CSV table of C-alpha atoms in Angstrom, one decimal:
chain,number,residue,atom,x,y,z
V,1,UNK,CA,219.7,13.4,239.8
V,2,UNK,CA,222.2,15.8,238.2
V,3,UNK,CA,219.4,18.3,237.5
V,4,UNK,CA,218.1,18.0,241.1
V,5,UNK,CA,221.6,18.8,242.4
V,6,UNK,CA,222.0,21.7,240.0
V,7,UNK,CA,218.7,23.2,241.0
V,8,UNK,CA,219.5,22.6,244.7
V,9,UNK,CA,222.9,24.3,244.3
V,10,UNK,CA,221.2,27.3,242.5
V,11,UNK,CA,218.7,27.7,245.3
V,12,UNK,CA,221.4,27.6,247.9
V,13,UNK,CA,223.4,30.2,245.9
V,14,UNK,CA,220.5,32.5,245.6
V,15,UNK,CA,219.7,32.2,249.3
V,16,UNK,CA,223.4,32.9,250.1
V,17,UNK,CA,223.5,36.0,247.9
V,18,UNK,CA,220.1,37.6,248.5
V,19,UNK,CA,221.5,41.1,248.6
V,20,UNK,CA,223.3,40.7,245.3
V,21,UNK,CA,220.1,39.4,243.7
V,22,UNK,CA,218.2,42.4,244.9
V,23,UNK,CA,220.8,44.8,243.5
V,24,UNK,CA,220.8,43.0,240.1
V,25,UNK,CA,217.0,43.1,240.1
V,26,UNK,CA,216.9,46.8,240.6
V,27,UNK,CA,219.6,47.4,238.0
V,28,UNK,CA,217.5,45.4,235.5
V,29,UNK,CA,214.4,47.3,236.4
V,30,UNK,CA,216.3,50.6,236.1
V,31,UNK,CA,217.6,49.7,232.7
V,32,UNK,CA,214.2,48.7,231.5
V,33,UNK,CA,212.7,52.0,232.8
V,34,UNK,CA,215.5,54.0,231.1
V,35,UNK,CA,215.0,52.1,227.9
V,36,UNK,CA,211.3,52.8,227.9
V,37,UNK,CA,211.8,56.4,228.7
V,38,UNK,CA,214.4,56.8,225.9
V,39,UNK,CA,212.0,55.1,223.5
V,40,UNK,CA,209.2,57.5,224.5
V,41,UNK,CA,211.5,60.5,224.1
V,42,UNK,CA,212.6,59.4,220.7
V,43,UNK,CA,209.0,58.7,219.6
V,44,UNK,CA,208.0,62.2,220.9
V,45,UNK,CA,210.8,63.9,219.0
V,46,UNK,CA,209.9,62.0,215.8
V,47,UNK,CA,206.3,63.0,216.1
V,48,UNK,CA,206.9,66.7,216.7
V,49,UNK,CA,205.5,69.3,214.2
V,50,UNK,CA,207.7,69.8,211.1
V,51,UNK,CA,208.3,72.9,209.0
V,52,UNK,CA,208.9,72.4,205.3
V,53,UNK,CA,209.9,74.7,202.4
V,54,UNK,CA,208.6,73.5,199.0
V,55,UNK,CA,211.7,74.4,197.0
V,56,UNK,CA,210.1,73.2,193.7
V,57,UNK,CA,207.4,75.9,193.8
V,58,UNK,CA,209.2,78.6,195.7
V,59,UNK,CA,210.9,81.4,193.7
V,60,UNK,CA,212.6,84.8,194.1
V,61,UNK,CA,213.6,87.7,191.8
V,62,UNK,CA,216.6,89.9,192.1
V,63,UNK,CA,216.3,93.6,191.4
V,64,UNK,CA,219.2,96.1,191.4
V,65,UNK,CA,218.2,99.4,192.9
V,66,UNK,CA,221.4,101.4,192.6
V,67,UNK,CA,221.6,104.3,195.2
V,68,UNK,CA,219.1,104.2,198.0
V,69,UNK,CA,219.5,106.5,201.1
V,70,UNK,CA,222.9,107.5,200.0
V,71,UNK,CA,224.2,103.9,199.8
V,72,UNK,CA,225.1,102.5,196.4
V,73,UNK,CA,224.8,98.9,195.1
V,74,UNK,CA,221.4,98.2,196.7
V,75,UNK,CA,219.6,95.0,195.8
V,76,UNK,CA,216.0,94.1,196.4
V,77,UNK,CA,215.1,90.4,196.5
V,78,UNK,CA,211.5,89.3,196.5
V,79,UNK,CA,210.7,85.9,197.9
V,80,UNK,CA,207.5,83.9,197.2
V,81,UNK,CA,207.9,80.8,199.3
V,82,UNK,CA,205.5,77.9,199.7
V,83,UNK,CA,205.6,77.0,203.4
V,84,UNK,CA,204.2,73.7,204.8
V,85,UNK,CA,203.7,72.5,208.3
V,86,UNK,CA,203.0,68.9,209.2
V,87,UNK,CA,201.4,68.2,212.6
V,88,UNK,CA,201.6,64.5,213.4
V,89,UNK,CA,200.8,65.0,217.1
V,90,UNK,CA,197.5,64.4,218.8
V,91,UNK,CA,197.0,68.1,219.7
V,92,UNK,CA,196.3,71.1,217.4
V,93,UNK,CA,199.0,73.7,217.1
V,94,UNK,CA,198.8,77.4,216.4
V,95,UNK,CA,201.4,79.5,214.5
V,96,UNK,CA,202.2,82.9,215.8
V,97,UNK,CA,204.3,84.1,212.9
V,98,UNK,CA,206.8,83.1,210.2
V,99,UNK,CA,210.3,84.7,209.7
V,100,UNK,CA,212.9,84.3,207.1
V,101,UNK,CA,216.7,84.7,207.5
V,102,UNK,CA,218.5,85.3,204.3
V,103,UNK,CA,222.2,84.2,203.9
V,104,UNK,CA,224.3,87.4,203.4
V,105,UNK,CA,227.6,88.0,201.8
V,106,UNK,CA,228.9,88.8,205.3
V,107,UNK,CA,226.7,88.8,208.4
V,108,UNK,CA,229.3,90.0,211.0
V,109,UNK,CA,229.6,92.5,212.6
V,110,UNK,CA,226.1,93.7,211.4
V,111,UNK,CA,223.3,91.6,212.8
V,112,UNK,CA,221.3,89.7,210.2
V,113,UNK,CA,217.7,90.3,211.4
V,114,UNK,CA,215.1,87.7,210.3
V,115,UNK,CA,212.4,89.1,208.0
V,116,UNK,CA,208.7,88.9,208.8
V,117,UNK,CA,206.2,88.0,206.1
V,118,UNK,CA,204.6,90.8,204.1
V,119,UNK,CA,201.0,90.8,202.9
V,120,UNK,CA,200.6,89.6,199.3
V,121,UNK,CA,199.0,91.9,196.7
V,122,UNK,CA,196.9,89.0,195.3
V,123,UNK,CA,196.6,85.2,195.4
V,124,UNK,CA,199.4,83.2,194.0
V,125,UNK,CA,198.2,81.4,190.9
V,126,UNK,CA,199.2,78.9,188.2
V,127,UNK,CA,198.1,79.6,184.7
V,128,UNK,CA,197.8,76.8,182.2
V,129,UNK,CA,196.4,78.1,178.9
V,130,UNK,CA,193.0,79.7,179.6
V,131,UNK,CA,192.8,77.9,183.0
V,132,UNK,CA,193.8,79.7,186.2
V,133,UNK,CA,194.4,77.7,189.4
V,134,UNK,CA,194.4,79.8,192.6
V,135,UNK,CA,196.8,78.5,195.2
V,136,UNK,CA,196.7,78.6,199.0
V,137,UNK,CA,198.4,81.3,201.1
V,138,UNK,CA,198.8,82.0,204.8
V,139,UNK,CA,196.7,84.6,206.6
V,140,UNK,CA,195.7,87.1,203.9
V,141,UNK,CA,192.2,87.2,202.4
V,142,UNK,CA,191.5,88.0,198.8
V,143,UNK,CA,188.3,88.1,196.6
V,144,UNK,CA,189.8,85.7,194.2
V,145,UNK,CA,188.9,82.1,194.9
V,146,UNK,CA,187.1,80.5,197.9
V,147,UNK,CA,187.9,81.5,201.5
V,148,UNK,CA,189.4,78.1,202.2
V,149,UNK,CA,192.4,79.1,200.1
V,150,UNK,CA,193.4,81.4,203.0
V,151,UNK,CA,195.1,79.4,205.7
V,152,UNK,CA,194.7,80.4,209.4
V,153,UNK,CA,197.2,79.9,212.2
V,154,UNK,CA,195.6,76.8,213.6
V,155,UNK,CA,196.6,73.3,212.3
V,156,UNK,CA,194.6,70.4,213.5
V,157,UNK,CA,195.9,67.1,214.9
V,158,UNK,CA,197.5,64.8,212.3
V,159,UNK,CA,197.0,67.5,209.6
V,160,UNK,CA,199.2,69.2,207.1
V,161,UNK,CA,198.8,72.7,205.6
V,162,UNK,CA,200.8,74.4,202.9
V,163,UNK,CA,200.6,77.9,201.5
V,164,UNK,CA,202.6,80.8,200.1
V,165,UNK,CA,204.3,83.7,202.0
V,166,UNK,CA,206.0,86.9,200.7
V,167,UNK,CA,209.3,88.3,202.1
V,168,UNK,CA,211.1,91.3,200.7
V,169,UNK,CA,214.8,91.9,201.4
V,170,UNK,CA,216.5,95.3,200.4
V,171,UNK,CA,220.2,95.6,201.3
V,172,UNK,CA,223.5,96.9,200.1
V,173,UNK,CA,227.2,96.1,200.5
V,174,UNK,CA,228.1,93.0,202.5
V,175,UNK,CA,224.4,92.6,203.5
V,176,UNK,CA,223.4,91.7,199.9
V,177,UNK,CA,222.1,88.2,199.7
V,178,UNK,CA,224.6,85.4,198.9
V,179,UNK,CA,223.9,83.7,195.6
V,180,UNK,CA,225.0,80.1,195.3
V,181,UNK,CA,224.5,78.2,192.0
V,182,UNK,CA,221.6,80.4,191.0
V,183,UNK,CA,219.8,80.2,194.3
V,184,UNK,CA,219.8,82.0,197.7
V,185,UNK,CA,220.2,80.0,200.9
V,186,UNK,CA,217.5,80.8,203.5
V,187,UNK,CA,216.4,79.7,206.9
V,188,UNK,CA,212.7,79.7,207.6
V,189,UNK,CA,211.3,79.8,211.1
V,190,UNK,CA,207.8,79.3,212.5
V,191,UNK,CA,207.0,80.4,216.0
V,192,UNK,CA,204.2,78.5,217.8
V,193,UNK,CA,202.0,79.7,220.7
V,194,UNK,CA,203.6,76.9,222.8
V,195,UNK,CA,206.9,78.7,222.5
V,196,UNK,CA,208.4,76.1,220.2
V,197,UNK,CA,210.3,77.2,217.2
V,198,UNK,CA,210.3,75.1,214.0
V,199,UNK,CA,213.1,75.6,211.5
V,200,UNK,CA,213.7,74.6,207.8
V,201,UNK,CA,216.6,75.4,205.4
V,202,UNK,CA,216.3,75.7,201.7
V,203,UNK,CA,217.8,77.2,198.5
V,204,UNK,CA,215.4,79.5,196.7
V,205,UNK,CA,216.0,79.6,193.0
V,206,UNK,CA,216.3,83.1,191.4
V,207,UNK,CA,213.7,83.6,188.6
V,208,UNK,CA,215.1,85.6,185.7
V,209,UNK,CA,211.8,86.2,184.0
V,210,UNK,CA,210.2,89.0,186.0
V,211,UNK,CA,207.1,89.0,183.8
V,212,UNK,CA,206.4,85.4,184.6
V,213,UNK,CA,206.9,86.2,188.3
V,214,UNK,CA,204.2,89.0,187.9
V,215,UNK,CA,201.9,86.5,186.2
V,216,UNK,CA,202.3,84.2,189.2
V,217,UNK,CA,201.3,87.0,191.6
V,218,UNK,CA,199.6,89.9,189.8
V,219,UNK,CA,200.6,93.3,191.1
V,220,UNK,CA,203.7,92.0,192.9
V,221,UNK,CA,206.2,94.3,191.0
V,222,UNK,CA,204.2,97.5,191.9
V,223,UNK,CA,203.6,96.2,195.4
V,224,UNK,CA,207.3,95.8,196.3
V,225,UNK,CA,208.1,99.3,195.0
V,226,UNK,CA,206.7,100.6,198.3
V,227,UNK,CA,209.5,100.8,200.9
V,228,UNK,CA,206.9,99.9,203.6
V,229,UNK,CA,207.3,96.3,202.3
V,230,UNK,CA,211.1,96.1,202.7
V,231,UNK,CA,212.9,94.4,205.5
V,232,UNK,CA,210.0,94.0,207.9
V,233,UNK,CA,211.3,92.7,211.2
V,234,UNK,CA,209.8,91.9,214.6
V,235,UNK,CA,211.1,94.4,217.1
V,236,UNK,CA,210.0,92.5,220.2
V,237,UNK,CA,210.2,88.8,221.0
């Protein structure tokens, strides 16, 4: 009997407050829609392509140049960086280019232009005794090793690609790279054909043994002597 009265009272209350019930219903529907939209947004962000710097295998060397172009205290830093891109999406992506921004002693008031990658002189390799293992690199073709060691700009759906790139910084004064605990802080960017920019930060360890650096990339020391490899920047967006 008490249950019947309670249900009866509830029905009467609902009938008497029909407008309030409609408002509450639409509020609940709106909250559910917002929650589902936020969930999709978060899921999309989590599944976006990701740029990675393999700090364990990336290295740089520091070379003091002295006077260049009338300016003293010039330093050339040669970066060999292993760059990876993970594409967890259901669509392929295409990389337009990679750029590297090097942390400077003082960036202002001089603009710190990001550097474009320079063609490697040979494939990066890892020597173990009499065994040489050729490693992947982006874009440049070489006679050493199979063609699949050269990565193209297209990365398929749910795929990951990783390869080496070369960047050369030559600077003086406050534009010399900042050294922090034996490494140089950098910001790497990949520009996609969709207009999206991927960014990764890393500290690239300075390699003191230049001969070992040359063994890793034969011809690299002669290659970076040419000023045409220094400070390559993109002049147009």
